[in-house]
PDB file of C-alpha atoms in Angstrom:
ATOM      1  CA  MET A   1     -51.894 -49.191  57.091  1.00 36.00           C
ATOM      2  CA  ASN A   2     -48.498 -47.646  57.783  1.00 46.00           C
ATOM      3  CA  VAL A   3     -49.209 -44.183  56.353  1.00 48.00           C
ATOM      4  CA  GLN A   4     -51.613 -42.124  58.396  1.00 48.00           C
ATOM      5  CA  ILE A   5     -53.532 -39.397  56.549  1.00 43.00           C
ATOM      6  CA  GLU A   6     -55.323 -36.628  58.395  1.00 41.00           C
ATOM      7  CA  ASN A   7     -58.466 -35.040  56.980  1.00 39.00           C
ATOM      8  CA  SER A   8     -57.086 -31.525  56.632  1.00 41.00           C
ATOM      9  CA  SER A   9     -56.023 -29.307  53.800  1.00 42.00           C
ATOM     10  CA  PRO A  10     -53.329 -29.578  52.543  1.00 53.00           C
ATOM     11  CA  ALA A  11     -53.263 -33.355  52.878  1.00 65.00           C
ATOM     12  CA  THR A  12     -50.919 -34.397  55.655  1.00 66.00           C
ATOM     13  CA  ALA A  13     -49.378 -37.797  56.283  1.00 62.00           C
ATOM     14  CA  THR A  14     -48.285 -37.783  59.887  1.00 74.00           C
ATOM     15  CA  SER A  15     -45.923 -40.760  59.737  1.00 89.00           C
ATOM     16  CA  VAL A  16     -44.385 -43.262  57.324  1.00 96.00           C
ATOM     17  CA  ASP A  17     -42.581 -46.195  58.945  1.00 97.00           C
ATOM     18  CA  ILE A  18     -39.636 -48.203  57.582  1.00 97.00           C
ATOM     19  CA  LYS A  19     -41.827 -51.037  56.273  1.00 97.00           C
ATOM     20  CA  ARG A  20     -43.791 -48.592  54.155  1.00 95.00           C
ATOM     21  CA  ILE A  21     -40.640 -46.758  53.035  1.00 96.00           C
ATOM     22  CA  LEU A  22     -39.272 -50.078  51.731  1.00 95.00           C
ATOM     23  CA  GLU A  23     -42.448 -50.494  49.662  1.00 92.00           C
ATOM     24  CA  MET A  24     -42.256 -46.945  48.336  1.00 92.00           C
ATOM     25  CA  ILE A  25     -38.628 -46.529  47.266  1.00 91.00           C
ATOM     26  CA  PRO A  26     -36.161 -49.030  45.772  1.00 91.00           C
ATOM     27  CA  HIS A  27     -33.206 -48.193  48.072  1.00 93.00           C
ATOM     28  CA  ARG A  28     -31.879 -50.995  50.277  1.00 95.00           C
ATOM     29  CA  TYR A  29     -29.053 -51.529  52.758  1.00 94.00           C
ATOM     30  CA  PRO A  30     -26.434 -50.157  52.737  1.00 95.00           C
ATOM     31  CA  MET A  31     -27.856 -47.254  50.703  1.00 96.00           C
ATOM     32  CA  LEU A  32     -31.174 -46.750  52.495  1.00 97.00           C
ATOM     33  CA  MET A  33     -30.622 -43.483  54.381  1.00 98.00           C
ATOM     34  CA  VAL A  34     -34.040 -42.712  55.902  1.00 98.00           C
ATOM     35  CA  ASP A  35     -35.574 -44.707  58.770  1.00 98.00           C
ATOM     36  CA  ARG A  36     -38.910 -42.915  59.137  1.00 98.00           C
ATOM     37  CA  VAL A  37     -40.823 -39.891  57.911  1.00 98.00           C
ATOM     38  CA  ILE A  38     -42.389 -38.196  60.917  1.00 97.00           C
ATOM     39  CA  ASP A  39     -44.286 -35.361  59.246  1.00 97.00           C
ATOM     40  CA  MET A  40     -45.429 -34.707  55.694  1.00 97.00           C
ATOM     41  CA  GLN A  41     -47.600 -32.246  53.811  1.00 96.00           C
ATOM     42  CA  LEU A  42     -48.314 -33.913  50.489  1.00 95.00           C
ATOM     43  CA  ASP A  43     -46.932 -31.999  47.500  1.00 95.00           C
ATOM     44  CA  ARG A  44     -45.159 -29.579  49.875  1.00 97.00           C
ATOM     45  CA  SER A  45     -42.748 -30.822  52.545  1.00 97.00           C
ATOM     46  CA  ALA A  46     -41.557 -33.714  54.699  1.00 98.00           C
ATOM     47  CA  VAL A  47     -39.379 -34.400  57.715  1.00 98.00           C
ATOM     48  CA  GLY A  48     -37.439 -37.646  57.694  1.00 98.00           C
ATOM     49  CA  ILE A  49     -35.297 -39.280  60.364  1.00 98.00           C
ATOM     50  CA  LYS A  50     -31.986 -41.104  60.000  1.00 98.00           C
ATOM     51  CA  ASN A  51     -30.622 -42.632  63.187  1.00 98.00           C
ATOM     52  CA  VAL A  52     -26.867 -42.666  62.676  1.00 98.00           C
ATOM     53  CA  THR A  53     -25.124 -45.652  64.303  1.00 97.00           C
ATOM     54  CA  ILE A  54     -21.516 -46.834  64.462  1.00 97.00           C
ATOM     55  CA  ASN A  55     -22.668 -49.979  62.575  1.00 95.00           C
ATOM     56  CA  GLU A  56     -22.969 -48.016  59.320  1.00 96.00           C
ATOM     57  CA  PRO A  57     -20.533 -49.566  56.801  1.00 96.00           C
ATOM     58  CA  PHE A  58     -19.024 -46.222  55.749  1.00 96.00           C
ATOM     59  CA  PHE A  59     -17.628 -45.624  59.250  1.00 96.00           C
ATOM     60  CA  GLN A  60     -15.078 -48.393  58.681  1.00 95.00           C
ATOM     61  CA  GLY A  61     -13.176 -46.078  56.352  1.00 95.00           C
ATOM     62  CA  HIS A  62     -14.543 -42.552  57.032  1.00 96.00           C
ATOM     63  CA  PHE A  63     -12.667 -42.181  59.362  1.00 94.00           C
ATOM     64  CA  PRO A  64     -11.799 -45.161  61.612  1.00 90.00           C
ATOM     65  CA  SER A  65     -10.357 -43.066  64.425  1.00 95.00           C
ATOM     66  CA  GLU A  66     -12.799 -40.150  63.996  1.00 96.00           C
ATOM     67  CA  PRO A  67     -16.082 -41.466  62.459  1.00 97.00           C
ATOM     68  CA  VAL A  68     -17.941 -38.856  60.398  1.00 98.00           C
ATOM     69  CA  MET A  69     -20.911 -39.507  58.096  1.00 98.00           C
ATOM     70  CA  PRO A  70     -19.880 -38.578  54.534  1.00 98.00           C
ATOM     71  CA  GLY A  71     -21.529 -35.342  53.409  1.00 98.00           C
ATOM     72  CA  VAL A  72     -22.726 -36.883  50.162  1.00 97.00           C
ATOM     73  CA  LEU A  73     -24.708 -39.418  52.207  1.00 98.00           C
ATOM     74  CA  VAL A  74     -26.304 -36.630  54.231  1.00 98.00           C
ATOM     75  CA  VAL A  75     -27.457 -35.104  50.927  1.00 98.00           C
ATOM     76  CA  GLU A  76     -28.608 -38.566  49.785  1.00 97.00           C
ATOM     77  CA  ALA A  77     -30.671 -38.876  52.976  1.00 98.00           C
ATOM     78  CA  MET A  78     -32.387 -35.560  52.185  1.00 98.00           C
ATOM     79  CA  ALA A  79     -33.070 -36.778  48.645  1.00 97.00           C
ATOM     80  CA  GLN A  80     -34.556 -40.074  49.856  1.00 96.00           C
ATOM     81  CA  THR A  81     -36.869 -38.171  52.193  1.00 97.00           C
ATOM     82  CA  ALA A  82     -37.942 -36.092  49.189  1.00 96.00           C
ATOM     83  CA  CYS A  83     -38.486 -39.319  47.241  1.00 94.00           C
ATOM     84  CA  VAL A  84     -40.917 -40.578  49.914  1.00 95.00           C
ATOM     85  CA  LEU A  85     -42.759 -37.260  49.630  1.00 94.00           C
ATOM     86  CA  VAL A  86     -42.982 -37.542  45.831  1.00 93.00           C
ATOM     87  CA  VAL A  87     -44.236 -41.142  45.945  1.00 91.00           C
ATOM     88  CA  SER A  88     -46.777 -40.244  48.641  1.00 92.00           C
ATOM     89  CA  THR A  89     -47.980 -37.322  46.545  1.00 91.00           C
ATOM     90  CA  PHE A  90     -48.303 -39.337  43.300  1.00 88.00           C
ATOM     91  CA  GLY A  91     -49.757 -42.409  45.015  1.00 88.00           C
ATOM     92  CA  ALA A  92     -49.366 -46.146  44.490  1.00 83.00           C
ATOM     93  CA  GLU A  93     -48.611 -45.962  40.742  1.00 82.00           C
ATOM     94  CA  SER A  94     -45.255 -44.329  41.528  1.00 86.00           C
ATOM     95  CA  GLU A  95     -44.068 -46.896  44.088  1.00 86.00           C
ATOM     96  CA  GLY A  96     -40.764 -48.556  43.246  1.00 79.00           C
ATOM     97  CA  LYS A  97     -39.909 -46.097  40.475  1.00 84.00           C
ATOM     98  CA  LEU A  98     -36.365 -44.811  40.284  1.00 86.00           C
ATOM     99  CA  VAL A  99     -35.426 -41.274  41.197  1.00 85.00           C
ATOM    100  CA  TYR A 100     -32.306 -39.792  39.624  1.00 90.00           C
ATOM    101  CA  PHE A 101     -30.448 -36.687  40.778  1.00 93.00           C
ATOM    102  CA  MET A 102     -30.391 -33.997  38.098  1.00 96.00           C
ATOM    103  CA  SER A 103     -28.596 -31.291  40.060  1.00 97.00           C
ATOM    104  CA  ILE A 104     -27.281 -30.470  43.526  1.00 98.00           C
ATOM    105  CA  ASP A 105     -26.663 -26.789  44.253  1.00 98.00           C
ATOM    106  CA  GLY A 106     -25.637 -24.605  47.147  1.00 98.00           C
ATOM    107  CA  VAL A 107     -24.466 -27.455  49.352  1.00 98.00           C
ATOM    108  CA  ARG A 108     -23.109 -26.296  52.695  1.00 98.00           C
ATOM    109  CA  PHE A 109     -21.854 -28.525  55.489  1.00 98.00           C
ATOM    110  CA  ARG A 110     -22.111 -26.776  58.853  1.00 98.00           C
ATOM    111  CA  ARG A 111     -21.139 -29.484  61.348  1.00 98.00           C
ATOM    112  CA  PRO A 112     -20.109 -33.142  61.251  1.00 98.00           C
ATOM    113  CA  VAL A 113     -22.683 -35.903  61.657  1.00 98.00           C
ATOM    114  CA  VAL A 114     -21.354 -38.643  63.928  1.00 98.00           C
ATOM    115  CA  PRO A 115     -22.526 -41.965  65.389  1.00 98.00           C
ATOM    116  CA  GLY A 116     -25.329 -41.444  67.888  1.00 98.00           C
ATOM    117  CA  ASP A 117     -26.786 -38.445  66.051  1.00 98.00           C
ATOM    118  CA  ARG A 118     -30.457 -38.311  65.105  1.00 98.00           C
ATOM    119  CA  LEU A 119     -30.447 -36.640  61.716  1.00 98.00           C
ATOM    120  CA  GLU A 120     -33.653 -34.703  60.948  1.00 98.00           C
ATOM    121  CA  LEU A 121     -34.104 -34.294  57.207  1.00 98.00           C
ATOM    122  CA  HIS A 122     -36.313 -31.314  56.341  1.00 98.00           C
ATOM    123  CA  VAL A 123     -37.239 -31.080  52.654  1.00 98.00           C
ATOM    124  CA  THR A 124     -39.501 -28.534  50.989  1.00 98.00           C
ATOM    125  CA  LYS A 125     -40.665 -28.571  47.381  1.00 98.00           C
ATOM    126  CA  VAL A 126     -39.460 -25.519  45.476  1.00 98.00           C
ATOM    127  CA  GLN A 127     -41.209 -26.473  42.223  1.00 97.00           C
ATOM    128  CA  SER A 128     -42.289 -29.426  40.125  1.00 94.00           C
ATOM    129  CA  ARG A 129     -43.048 -29.952  36.461  1.00 94.00           C
ATOM    130  CA  ALA A 130     -44.264 -33.344  35.282  1.00 89.00           C
ATOM    131  CA  ASN A 131     -41.728 -35.867  36.624  1.00 89.00           C
ATOM    132  CA  VAL A 132     -39.025 -33.322  37.635  1.00 95.00           C
ATOM    133  CA  TRP A 133     -39.019 -31.971  41.189  1.00 96.00           C
ATOM    134  CA  LYS A 134     -36.783 -29.373  42.847  1.00 98.00           C
ATOM    135  CA  PHE A 135     -36.294 -29.276  46.633  1.00 98.00           C
ATOM    136  CA  SER A 136     -34.640 -27.272  49.349  1.00 98.00           C
ATOM    137  CA  GLY A 137     -33.252 -29.475  52.094  1.00 98.00           C
ATOM    138  CA  LYS A 138     -31.803 -29.052  55.562  1.00 98.00           C
ATOM    139  CA  ALA A 139     -30.196 -31.687  57.779  1.00 98.00           C
ATOM    140  CA  ILE A 140     -30.504 -30.857  61.461  1.00 98.00           C
ATOM    141  CA  VAL A 141     -28.932 -32.504  64.523  1.00 98.00           C
ATOM    142  CA  ASP A 142     -29.951 -31.435  68.039  1.00 98.00           C
ATOM    143  CA  GLY A 143     -31.651 -28.328  66.648  1.00 98.00           C
ATOM    144  CA  LYS A 144     -28.500 -27.217  64.817  1.00 98.00           C
ATOM    145  CA  LEU A 145     -28.003 -27.062  61.069  1.00 98.00           C
ATOM    146  CA  ALA A 146     -25.604 -29.785  59.900  1.00 98.00           C
ATOM    147  CA  ALA A 147     -26.044 -29.396  56.117  1.00 98.00           C
ATOM    148  CA  GLU A 148     -28.208 -27.714  53.501  1.00 98.00           C
ATOM    149  CA  ALA A 149     -28.685 -28.051  49.766  1.00 98.00           C
ATOM    150  CA  THR A 150     -30.998 -27.422  46.857  1.00 98.00           C
ATOM    151  CA  PHE A 151     -31.444 -30.388  44.554  1.00 98.00           C
ATOM    152  CA  ALA A 152     -33.514 -31.548  41.601  1.00 97.00           C
ATOM    153  CA  ALA A 153     -34.513 -35.082  40.713  1.00 95.00           C
ATOM    154  CA  MET A 154     -36.438 -36.941  38.053  1.00 92.00           C
ATOM    155  CA  ILE A 155     -38.764 -39.848  38.806  1.00 88.00           C
ATOM    156  CA  ARG A 156     -38.908 -42.540  36.084  1.00 87.00           C
ATOM    157  CA  ASP A 157     -39.885 -46.107  35.451  1.00 82.00           C
ATOM    158  CA  ARG A 158     -37.250 -48.768  35.964  1.00 78.00           C
TER     159      ARG A 158
END
């Protein structure tokens, strides 16, 4: 199994690999923005990883002489990490469902994300009601804050 669960409270999944992520969320290349989840407390928080490479298609135009990952994709990466957390929390019946942004607030970009960066995506649940979840997210590179946002999303059937 590709999700490892520890016997502690709260429930903790220590790692979710790319194969499992592909089973859990519907995103695919070029829009899949999370490579692995390295730490997770079910129903609470998760830390995802995005390894940023020059092969990303958006670098062809953003910007060819000075490649910078678009900020909206950094926020998308945080949201996809949150999606893995939600699916892990709800279990198998939620796999493959769609997650739609409802709001994005307080977005701040602190430093550019460039090829070669290892983007750490820290998301923490602020609240949830039924199928609507609100998160606080931080994107960190080399221990420094690259971006932060609060966002809400709804999980629904296709």
